[in-house]
CSV table of N, CA and C in Angstrom, one decimal:
chain,number,residue,atom,x,y,z
D,6,MET,N,7.4,-17.9,17.2
D,6,MET,CA,7.8,-16.7,17.9
D,6,MET,C,6.9,-15.5,17.5
D,7,GLN,N,5.8,-15.8,16.8
D,7,GLN,CA,4.9,-14.7,16.5
D,7,GLN,C,4.3,-14.1,17.7
D,8,TYR,N,4.1,-14.9,18.7
D,8,TYR,CA,3.5,-14.4,20.0
D,8,TYR,C,4.4,-13.4,20.7
D,9,ALA,N,5.7,-13.7,20.6
D,9,ALA,CA,6.7,-12.9,21.3
D,9,ALA,C,6.9,-11.5,20.6
D,10,ASP,N,6.6,-11.4,19.3
D,10,ASP,CA,6.8,-10.2,18.6
D,10,ASP,C,6.2,-9.0,19.3
D,11,ASP,N,5.0,-9.1,19.8
D,11,ASP,CA,4.3,-8.0,20.5
D,11,ASP,C,5.0,-7.7,21.8
D,12,TYR,N,5.8,-8.6,22.3
D,12,TYR,CA,6.4,-8.4,23.6
D,12,TYR,C,7.9,-8.0,23.6
D,13,ARG,N,8.4,-7.7,22.4
D,13,ARG,CA,9.8,-7.4,22.2
D,13,ARG,C,10.3,-6.3,23.1
D,14,PRO,N,9.6,-5.2,23.3
D,14,PRO,CA,10.0,-4.1,24.2
D,14,PRO,C,10.1,-4.7,25.7
D,15,ARG,N,9.2,-5.5,26.1
D,15,ARG,CA,9.2,-6.0,27.4
D,15,ARG,C,10.3,-7.0,27.6
D,16,ILE,N,10.6,-7.8,26.5
D,16,ILE,CA,11.7,-8.7,26.6
D,16,ILE,C,13.0,-8.0,26.7
D,17,ALA,N,13.1,-6.9,26.0
D,17,ALA,CA,14.4,-6.1,26.0
D,17,ALA,C,14.6,-5.5,27.5
D,18,VAL,N,13.5,-5.0,28.0
D,18,VAL,CA,13.6,-4.4,29.4
D,18,VAL,C,13.9,-5.5,30.4
D,19,ALA,N,13.3,-6.7,30.3
D,19,ALA,CA,13.6,-7.7,31.3
D,19,ALA,C,15.0,-8.2,31.1
D,20,SER,N,15.5,-8.3,29.8
D,20,SER,CA,16.9,-8.7,29.6
D,20,SER,C,17.8,-7.7,30.2
D,21,LEU,N,17.5,-6.4,30.0
D,21,LEU,CA,18.4,-5.4,30.6
D,21,LEU,C,18.4,-5.5,32.1
D,22,TYR,N,17.3,-5.8,32.8
D,22,TYR,CA,17.3,-6.0,34.2
D,22,TYR,C,18.1,-7.2,34.6
D,23,SER,N,18.1,-8.2,33.8
D,23,SER,CA,18.9,-9.4,34.1
D,23,SER,C,20.4,-9.1,34.0
D,24,VAL,N,20.8,-8.4,32.9
D,24,VAL,CA,22.2,-8.0,32.7
D,24,VAL,C,22.7,-7.1,33.9
D,25,LEU,N,21.9,-6.1,34.2
D,25,LEU,CA,22.2,-5.2,35.3
D,25,LEU,C,22.3,-5.9,36.6
D,26,ASN,N,21.4,-6.9,36.9
D,26,ASN,CA,21.5,-7.7,38.1
D,26,ASN,C,22.8,-8.5,38.1
D,27,LYS,N,23.2,-9.1,37.0
D,27,LYS,CA,24.4,-9.8,37.0
D,27,LYS,C,25.6,-8.9,37.2
D,28,LEU,N,25.6,-7.7,36.7
D,28,LEU,CA,26.7,-6.8,36.9
D,28,LEU,C,26.9,-6.4,38.4
D,29,PHE,N,25.7,-6.2,39.0
D,29,PHE,CA,25.8,-5.8,40.4
D,29,PHE,C,26.1,-7.1,41.3
D,30,ASP,N,25.8,-8.3,40.8
D,30,ASP,CA,26.2,-9.5,41.5
D,30,ASP,C,27.8,-9.6,41.5
D,31,LEU,N,28.5,-9.0,40.6
D,31,LEU,CA,29.9,-9.0,40.6
D,31,LEU,C,30.6,-8.0,41.5
D,32,ALA,N,29.8,-7.2,42.2
D,32,ALA,CA,30.3,-6.2,43.1
D,32,ALA,C,31.0,-6.7,44.3
D,33,PRO,N,30.5,-7.7,45.0
D,33,PRO,CA,31.2,-8.2,46.2
D,33,PRO,C,32.7,-8.5,46.1
D,34,PRO,N,33.1,-9.2,45.1
D,34,PRO,CA,34.5,-9.5,45.0
D,34,PRO,C,35.3,-8.2,44.8
D,35,VAL,N,34.8,-7.2,44.0
D,35,VAL,CA,35.4,-5.9,43.9
D,35,VAL,C,35.5,-5.2,45.2
D,36,LEU,N,34.4,-5.2,45.9
D,36,LEU,CA,34.4,-4.5,47.2
D,36,LEU,C,35.4,-5.1,48.2
D,37,ILE,N,35.5,-6.4,48.2
D,37,ILE,CA,36.5,-7.1,49.1
D,37,ILE,C,37.9,-6.7,48.7
D,38,GLY,N,38.1,-6.7,47.4
D,38,GLY,CA,39.5,-6.2,46.9
D,38,GLY,C,39.8,-4.8,47.3
D,39,MET,N,38.8,-3.9,47.3
D,39,MET,CA,39.0,-2.5,47.7
D,39,MET,C,39.2,-2.5,49.2
D,40,ALA,N,38.5,-3.3,50.0
D,40,ALA,CA,38.8,-3.3,51.4
D,40,ALA,C,40.2,-3.8,51.7
D,41,VAL,N,40.7,-4.8,51.1
D,41,VAL,CA,42.0,-5.3,51.3
D,41,VAL,C,43.0,-4.2,50.8
D,42,ASP,N,42.7,-3.5,49.8
D,42,ASP,CA,43.6,-2.4,49.3
D,42,ASP,C,43.6,-1.3,50.3
D,43,VAL,N,42.5,-1.0,51.0
D,43,VAL,CA,42.5,0.1,52.0
D,43,VAL,C,43.4,-0.4,53.2
D,44,VAL,N,43.2,-1.6,53.6
D,44,VAL,CA,44.0,-2.1,54.8
D,44,VAL,C,45.5,-2.2,54.5
D,45,VAL,N,45.8,-2.6,53.3
D,45,VAL,CA,47.3,-2.8,52.9
D,45,VAL,C,47.9,-1.5,52.5
D,46,SER,N,47.3,-0.8,51.6
D,46,SER,CA,47.9,0.4,51.0
D,46,SER,C,47.6,1.7,51.8
D,47,GLN,N,46.6,1.7,52.6
D,47,GLN,CA,46.1,2.9,53.4
D,47,GLN,C,46.1,4.1,52.5
D,48,GLN,N,47.0,5.1,52.7
D,48,GLN,CA,46.9,6.4,52.0
D,48,GLN,C,47.3,6.3,50.5
D,49,ASP,N,47.7,5.1,50.1
D,49,ASP,CA,48.1,4.9,48.6
D,49,ASP,C,47.0,4.0,47.9
D,50,SER,N,45.9,3.8,48.6
D,50,SER,CA,44.9,2.9,48.0
D,50,SER,C,44.1,3.6,46.9
D,51,PHE,N,43.3,2.8,46.2
D,51,PHE,CA,42.5,3.3,45.1
D,51,PHE,C,41.5,4.4,45.7
D,52,LEU,N,40.9,4.2,46.8
D,52,LEU,CA,40.0,5.2,47.4
D,52,LEU,C,40.7,6.5,47.8
D,53,ALA,N,42.0,6.3,48.2
D,53,ALA,CA,42.8,7.5,48.6
D,53,ALA,C,43.0,8.4,47.3
D,54,LYS,N,43.2,7.7,46.2
D,54,LYS,CA,43.5,8.4,44.9
D,54,LYS,C,42.2,9.1,44.5
D,55,MET,N,41.0,8.6,44.9
D,55,MET,CA,39.7,9.2,44.6
D,55,MET,C,39.3,10.3,45.5
D,56,GLY,N,40.2,10.6,46.5
D,56,GLY,CA,39.9,11.8,47.4
D,56,GLY,C,39.7,11.4,48.8
D,57,LEU,N,39.5,10.2,49.2
D,57,LEU,CA,39.3,9.8,50.6
D,57,LEU,C,40.7,9.3,51.1
D,58,VAL,N,41.4,10.3,51.7
D,58,VAL,CA,42.8,10.1,52.1
D,58,VAL,C,42.9,9.3,53.4
D,59,GLU,N,42.1,9.7,54.4
D,59,GLU,CA,42.2,9.0,55.7
D,59,GLU,C,41.5,7.6,55.6
D,60,VAL,N,42.1,6.7,56.3
D,60,VAL,CA,41.7,5.3,56.4
D,60,VAL,C,40.2,5.2,56.9
D,61,PRO,N,39.9,5.9,58.0
D,61,PRO,CA,38.5,5.8,58.5
D,61,PRO,C,37.5,6.3,57.4
D,62,ALA,N,37.8,7.3,56.7
D,62,ALA,CA,37.0,7.9,55.7
D,62,ALA,C,36.8,6.9,54.5
D,63,GLN,N,37.9,6.2,54.2
D,63,GLN,CA,37.9,5.2,53.2
D,63,GLN,C,37.0,4.0,53.6
D,64,LEU,N,37.1,3.6,54.8
D,64,LEU,CA,36.2,2.5,55.3
D,64,LEU,C,34.7,2.9,55.3
D,65,VAL,N,34.4,4.1,55.7
D,65,VAL,CA,33.0,4.6,55.7
D,65,VAL,C,32.6,4.7,54.3
D,66,GLY,N,33.4,5.3,53.4
D,66,GLY,CA,33.0,5.3,52.0
D,66,GLY,C,32.8,4.0,51.3
D,67,LEU,N,33.6,3.0,51.7
D,67,LEU,CA,33.5,1.6,51.2
D,67,LEU,C,32.2,1.0,51.8
D,68,GLY,N,31.8,1.3,53.0
D,68,GLY,CA,30.6,0.8,53.6
D,68,GLY,C,29.4,1.4,52.9
D,69,ILE,N,29.4,2.7,52.6
D,69,ILE,CA,28.3,3.3,51.8
D,69,ILE,C,28.2,2.8,50.4
D,70,LEU,N,29.4,2.6,49.8
D,70,LEU,CA,29.4,2.1,48.4
D,70,LEU,C,28.8,0.6,48.4
D,71,THR,N,29.1,-0.1,49.4
D,71,THR,CA,28.6,-1.5,49.6
D,71,THR,C,27.1,-1.5,49.7
D,72,ALA,N,26.6,-0.6,50.6
D,72,ALA,CA,25.1,-0.6,50.7
D,72,ALA,C,24.4,-0.1,49.5
D,73,VAL,N,25.0,0.8,48.7
D,73,VAL,CA,24.4,1.3,47.5
D,73,VAL,C,24.4,0.2,46.4
D,74,LEU,N,25.5,-0.5,46.3
D,74,LEU,CA,25.6,-1.5,45.3
D,74,LEU,C,24.7,-2.7,45.6
D,75,TRP,N,24.6,-3.1,46.8
D,75,TRP,CA,23.7,-4.2,47.2
D,75,TRP,C,22.2,-3.8,47.1
D,76,GLY,N,22.0,-2.5,47.3
D,76,GLY,CA,20.6,-2.0,47.1
D,76,GLY,C,20.2,-2.1,45.6
D,77,PHE,N,21.2,-1.7,44.7
D,77,PHE,CA,20.9,-1.8,43.3
D,77,PHE,C,20.8,-3.3,42.8
D,78,GLU,N,21.6,-4.1,43.4
D,78,GLU,CA,21.5,-5.5,43.0
D,78,GLU,C,20.2,-6.1,43.4
D,79,SER,N,19.7,-5.8,44.6
D,79,SER,CA,18.4,-6.2,45.1
D,79,SER,C,17.3,-5.7,44.2
D,80,LEU,N,17.4,-4.4,43.9
D,80,LEU,CA,16.3,-3.8,43.0
D,80,LEU,C,16.3,-4.4,41.7
D,81,PHE,N,17.4,-4.6,41.0
D,81,PHE,CA,17.4,-5.2,39.7
D,81,PHE,C,17.0,-6.7,39.7
D,82,ASP,N,17.3,-7.4,40.8
D,82,ASP,CA,16.9,-8.8,41.0
D,82,ASP,C,15.4,-8.8,41.1
D,83,TYR,N,14.8,-7.9,41.8
D,83,TYR,CA,13.3,-7.9,41.9
D,83,TYR,C,12.7,-7.5,40.6
D,84,LEU,N,13.2,-6.5,39.9
D,84,LEU,CA,12.7,-6.0,38.6
D,84,LEU,C,12.8,-7.1,37.6
D,85,LYS,N,13.9,-7.8,37.6
D,85,LYS,CA,14.1,-9.0,36.7
D,85,LYS,C,13.1,-10.1,36.9
D,86,SER,N,12.9,-10.4,38.2
D,86,SER,CA,12.0,-11.5,38.5
D,86,SER,C,10.5,-11.1,38.1
D,87,VAL,N,10.1,-9.9,38.5
D,87,VAL,CA,8.8,-9.5,38.2
D,87,VAL,C,8.6,-9.3,36.6
D,88,GLY,N,9.6,-8.8,36.0
D,88,GLY,CA,9.5,-8.6,34.5
D,88,GLY,C,9.3,-9.9,33.8
D,89,TRP,N,10.2,-10.9,34.1
D,89,TRP,CA,10.1,-12.1,33.4
D,89,TRP,C,8.8,-12.9,33.8
D,90,ARG,N,8.4,-12.8,35.0
D,90,ARG,CA,7.2,-13.5,35.5
D,90,ARG,C,6.0,-13.0,34.8
D,91,ASN,N,5.8,-11.6,34.8
D,91,ASN,CA,4.7,-11.0,34.1
D,91,ASN,C,4.7,-11.3,32.6
D,92,LEU,N,5.8,-11.2,32.0
D,92,LEU,CA,5.9,-11.5,30.6
D,92,LEU,C,5.5,-12.9,30.3
D,93,ALA,N,5.9,-13.9,31.1
D,93,ALA,CA,5.6,-15.3,30.8
D,93,ALA,C,4.1,-15.5,31.0
D,94,GLN,N,3.5,-14.8,32.1
D,94,GLN,CA,2.1,-15.0,32.3
D,94,GLN,C,1.3,-14.4,31.2
D,95,ASP,N,1.6,-13.2,30.7
D,95,ASP,CA,0.9,-12.6,29.6
D,95,ASP,C,1.0,-13.4,28.3
D,96,LEU,N,2.2,-13.9,28.0
D,96,LEU,CA,2.4,-14.7,26.8
D,96,LEU,C,1.6,-16.0,26.9
D,97,GLN,N,1.6,-16.6,28.1
D,97,GLN,CA,0.8,-17.8,28.2
D,97,GLN,C,-0.7,-17.5,28.1
D,98,HIS,N,-1.1,-16.4,28.6
D,98,HIS,CA,-2.5,-16.0,28.5
D,98,HIS,C,-2.9,-15.8,27.0
D,99,ASP,N,-2.1,-15.1,26.3
D,99,ASP,CA,-2.4,-15.0,24.8
D,99,ASP,C,-2.5,-16.3,24.1
D,100,LEU,N,-1.5,-17.2,24.4
D,100,LEU,CA,-1.5,-18.5,23.8
D,100,LEU,C,-2.8,-19.3,24.2
D,101,ARG,N,-3.2,-19.2,25.4
D,101,ARG,CA,-4.4,-19.9,25.8
D,101,ARG,C,-5.7,-19.3,25.2
D,102,ILE,N,-5.8,-18.0,25.1
D,102,ILE,CA,-6.9,-17.4,24.5
D,102,ILE,C,-7.0,-17.8,23.0
D,103,ASP,N,-5.9,-17.7,22.3
D,103,ASP,CA,-5.9,-18.1,20.9
D,103,ASP,C,-6.2,-19.6,20.7
D,104,THR,N,-5.6,-20.4,21.6
D,104,THR,CA,-5.9,-21.8,21.4
D,104,THR,C,-7.4,-22.1,21.7
D,105,TYR,N,-8.0,-21.5,22.7
D,105,TYR,CA,-9.4,-21.7,22.9
D,105,TYR,C,-10.2,-21.2,21.7
D,106,ALA,N,-9.9,-20.0,21.2
D,106,ALA,CA,-10.6,-19.5,20.0
D,106,ALA,C,-10.5,-20.4,18.8
D,107,HIS,N,-9.3,-21.0,18.6
D,107,HIS,CA,-9.1,-21.9,17.5
D,107,HIS,C,-10.0,-23.2,17.7
D,108,VAL,N,-10.0,-23.7,18.9
D,108,VAL,CA,-10.8,-24.9,19.2
D,108,VAL,C,-12.3,-24.7,19.0
D,109,GLN,N,-12.7,-23.5,19.4
D,109,GLN,CA,-14.1,-23.1,19.2
D,109,GLN,C,-14.5,-23.0,17.7
D,110,GLU,N,-13.6,-22.7,16.9
D,110,GLU,CA,-13.9,-22.5,15.5
D,110,GLU,C,-13.8,-23.8,14.7
D,111,LEU,N,-13.3,-24.9,15.3
D,111,LEU,CA,-13.2,-26.2,14.6
D,111,LEU,C,-14.6,-26.8,14.4
D,112,ASP,N,-14.8,-27.5,13.3
D,112,ASP,CA,-16.0,-28.1,13.0
D,112,ASP,C,-16.2,-29.3,13.9
D,113,MET,N,-17.4,-29.7,14.2
D,113,MET,CA,-17.7,-30.9,15.0
D,113,MET,C,-17.1,-32.2,14.4
D,114,ALA,N,-17.0,-32.2,13.1
D,114,ALA,CA,-16.5,-33.4,12.4
D,114,ALA,C,-15.0,-33.6,12.8
D,115,TYR,N,-14.3,-32.6,13.1
D,115,TYR,CA,-12.9,-32.8,13.5
D,115,TYR,C,-12.9,-33.6,14.8
D,116,PHE,N,-13.7,-33.3,15.8
D,116,PHE,CA,-13.7,-34.0,17.0
D,116,PHE,C,-14.2,-35.4,16.9
D,117,GLU,N,-15.1,-35.6,16.0
D,117,GLU,CA,-15.6,-37.0,15.7
D,117,GLU,C,-14.5,-37.9,15.1
D,118,GLU,N,-13.6,-37.3,14.3
D,118,GLU,CA,-12.6,-38.1,13.7
D,118,GLU,C,-11.4,-38.3,14.6
D,119,GLN,N,-11.2,-37.4,15.6
D,119,GLN,CA,-10.0,-37.5,16.4
D,119,GLN,C,-10.2,-38.4,17.6
D,120,SER,N,-9.1,-39.1,17.9
D,120,SER,CA,-9.2,-40.0,19.1
D,120,SER,C,-9.1,-39.2,20.4
D,121,THR,N,-10.0,-39.5,21.3
D,121,THR,CA,-9.9,-38.7,22.6
D,121,THR,C,-9.8,-39.7,23.7
D,122,GLY,N,-9.5,-39.3,24.9
D,122,GLY,CA,-9.3,-40.2,26.0
D,122,GLY,C,-7.9,-40.5,26.2
D,123,VAL,N,-7.7,-41.5,27.1
D,123,VAL,CA,-6.3,-41.9,27.4
D,123,VAL,C,-6.2,-43.4,27.2
D,124,ASP,N,-5.0,-43.8,27.1
D,124,ASP,CA,-4.7,-45.2,26.9
D,124,ASP,C,-4.6,-45.8,28.4
D,125,VAL,N,-5.7,-46.4,28.8
D,125,VAL,CA,-5.8,-46.9,30.1
D,125,VAL,C,-4.8,-48.0,30.4
D,126,GLY,N,-4.5,-48.8,29.4
D,126,GLY,CA,-3.5,-49.8,29.6
D,126,GLY,C,-2.1,-49.2,29.8
D,127,ALA,N,-1.8,-48.2,29.2
D,127,ALA,CA,-0.5,-47.5,29.4
D,127,ALA,C,-0.4,-46.9,30.8
D,128,GLN,N,-1.5,-46.4,31.2
D,128,GLN,CA,-1.6,-45.8,32.6
D,128,GLN,C,-1.4,-46.9,33.6
D,129,ARG,N,-2.0,-48.0,33.4
D,129,ARG,CA,-1.9,-49.1,34.4
D,129,ARG,C,-0.5,-49.7,34.4
D,130,ARG,N,0.1,-49.8,33.2
D,130,ARG,CA,1.5,-50.3,33.1
D,130,ARG,C,2.4,-49.3,33.9
D,131,HIS,N,2.2,-48.0,33.7
D,131,HIS,CA,3.1,-47.0,34.3
D,131,HIS,C,2.9,-47.1,35.8
D,132,GLN,N,1.7,-47.3,36.3
D,132,GLN,CA,1.4,-47.3,37.7
D,132,GLN,C,1.9,-48.6,38.4
D,133,SER,N,1.9,-49.7,37.6
D,133,SER,CA,2.3,-51.0,38.2
D,133,SER,C,3.8,-51.0,38.4
D,134,THR,N,4.6,-50.1,37.7
D,134,THR,CA,6.0,-50.0,38.0
D,134,THR,C,6.4,-49.4,39.3
D,135,GLY,N,5.4,-48.7,39.9
D,135,GLY,CA,5.6,-48.1,41.2
D,135,GLY,C,6.2,-46.7,41.0
D,136,ALA,N,6.2,-46.2,39.8
D,136,ALA,CA,6.8,-44.8,39.5
D,136,ALA,C,6.0,-43.8,40.3
D,137,ILE,N,4.7,-43.9,40.3
D,137,ILE,CA,3.8,-43.0,41.0
D,137,ILE,C,2.8,-43.8,41.9
D,138,PRO,N,3.2,-44.1,43.1
D,138,PRO,CA,2.3,-44.8,44.0
D,138,PRO,C,1.1,-44.0,44.2
D,139,ARG,N,-0.1,-44.6,44.1
D,139,ARG,CA,-1.4,-43.9,44.3
D,139,ARG,C,-1.8,-43.8,45.7
D,140,HIS,N,-1.2,-44.7,46.6
D,140,HIS,CA,-1.7,-44.8,48.0
D,140,HIS,C,-0.5,-45.0,48.9
D,141,ARG,N,-0.6,-44.2,50.0
D,141,ARG,CA,0.4,-44.4,51.0
D,141,ARG,C,-0.3,-44.4,52.4
D,142,GLU,N,0.2,-45.2,53.3
D,142,GLU,CA,-0.4,-45.2,54.6
D,142,GLU,C,0.0,-43.9,55.3
D,143,PRO,N,-0.9,-43.4,56.2
D,143,PRO,CA,-0.6,-42.2,56.9
D,143,PRO,C,0.7,-42.4,57.7
D,144,MET,N,1.5,-41.3,57.8
D,144,MET,CA,2.7,-41.4,58.5
D,144,MET,C,2.5,-41.5,60.0
D,145,LYS,N,3.1,-42.4,60.6
D,145,LYS,CA,2.9,-42.6,62.1
D,145,LYS,C,4.0,-41.9,62.9
D,146,SER,N,5.0,-41.4,62.3
D,146,SER,CA,6.1,-40.7,63.0
D,146,SER,C,6.4,-39.5,62.2
D,147,SER,N,7.4,-38.7,62.7
D,147,SER,CA,7.7,-37.5,62.0
D,147,SER,C,8.6,-37.7,60.8
D,148,SER,N,9.1,-38.9,60.6
D,148,SER,CA,9.9,-39.2,59.4
D,148,SER,C,9.1,-40.0,58.4
D,149,TRP,N,9.3,-39.9,57.1
D,149,TRP,CA,8.6,-40.7,56.1
D,149,TRP,C,9.1,-42.1,56.1
D,150,SER,N,8.3,-43.0,56.0
D,150,SER,CA,8.7,-44.4,55.8
D,150,SER,C,8.0,-45.0,54.6
D,151,ARG,N,8.6,-46.0,54.1
D,151,ARG,CA,8.1,-46.7,52.9
D,151,ARG,C,6.8,-47.5,53.4
D,152,PRO,N,5.8,-47.4,52.6
D,152,PRO,CA,4.6,-48.2,52.9
D,152,PRO,C,4.9,-49.7,53.1
D,153,SER,N,4.2,-50.3,54.0
D,153,SER,CA,4.5,-51.7,54.2
D,153,SER,C,4.1,-52.6,53.0
D,154,SER,N,4.6,-53.8,53.1
D,154,SER,CA,4.3,-54.7,51.9
D,154,SER,C,2.8,-55.0,51.8
D,155,SER,N,2.1,-55.0,53.0
D,155,SER,CA,0.6,-55.2,52.9
D,155,SER,C,-0.1,-54.1,52.2
D,156,SER,N,0.4,-52.9,52.3
D,156,SER,CA,-0.2,-51.8,51.6
D,156,SER,C,0.1,-51.8,50.1
D,157,TRP,N,1.3,-52.3,49.8
D,157,TRP,CA,1.6,-52.5,48.4
D,157,TRP,C,0.7,-53.6,47.8
D,158,GLY,N,0.5,-54.6,48.6
D,158,GLY,CA,-0.4,-55.7,48.1
D,158,GLY,C,-1.8,-55.2,47.8
D,159,ARG,N,-2.3,-54.4,48.8
D,159,ARG,CA,-3.7,-53.8,48.6
D,159,ARG,C,-3.7,-52.9,47.3
D,160,LEU,N,-2.6,-52.1,47.2
D,160,LEU,CA,-2.5,-51.2,46.0
D,160,LEU,C,-2.5,-52.0,44.7
D,161,SER,N,-1.7,-53.0,44.6
D,161,SER,CA,-1.6,-53.8,43.3
D,161,SER,C,-2.9,-54.5,43.1
D,162,SER,N,-3.6,-55.0,44.1
D,162,SER,CA,-4.9,-55.7,43.9
D,162,SER,C,-6.0,-54.7,43.6
D,163,TRP,N,-5.9,-53.5,44.0
D,163,TRP,CA,-6.9,-52.5,43.7
D,163,TRP,C,-6.7,-52.1,42.2
D,164,HIS,N,-5.5,-51.9,41.7
D,164,HIS,CA,-5.3,-51.6,40.3
D,164,HIS,C,-5.4,-52.7,39.4
D,165,HIS,N,-5.0,-53.9,39.8
D,165,HIS,CA,-5.0,-55.1,39.0
D,165,HIS,C,-5.8,-56.2,39.7
D,166,PRO,N,-7.0,-56.3,39.6
D,166,PRO,CA,-7.8,-57.3,40.3
D,166,PRO,C,-7.4,-58.7,39.9
D,167,SER,N,-7.3,-59.5,40.8
D,167,SER,CA,-6.8,-60.9,40.5
D,167,SER,C,-8.0,-61.6,39.8
D,168,PRO,N,-7.6,-62.5,38.9
D,168,PRO,CA,-8.7,-63.3,38.1
D,168,PRO,C,-9.4,-64.2,39.1
D,169,GLY,N,-10.7,-64.4,38.8
D,169,GLY,CA,-11.5,-65.4,39.5
D,169,GLY,C,-11.9,-65.0,40.8
């Protein structure tokens, strides 16, 4: 977490945007309840007690309130997305820079002692299970179809040459 220490203020701001976004996400059920209250209670509704006595004025006020709340929800959704994305990119950048600097400082002896490369046998075993087919015939129609058995035969013979 030492890398995140420098980003604590940005983490707090992005968290605040996330919380505000969730609070504004809760507005639609409240607005629906207020609309039902206006229709059922009319002059005795919550909005009437706030000063909007006439039903048309209550509906216009409710419409304006709806637009404002959805505007804030959209704003905080955008700010939350941008805040967390930029924070993640900057944190990854710092990690990559530090990792590169660390690798550059290592002695050559370290690299001579460490195993490098991949386990080709493990790769072939994984590919032979069909988990990640490496070749597919071009699609001949608008829908995807499983490659024919002849293409699977070519695939397996390409990855695993037959003896002799």
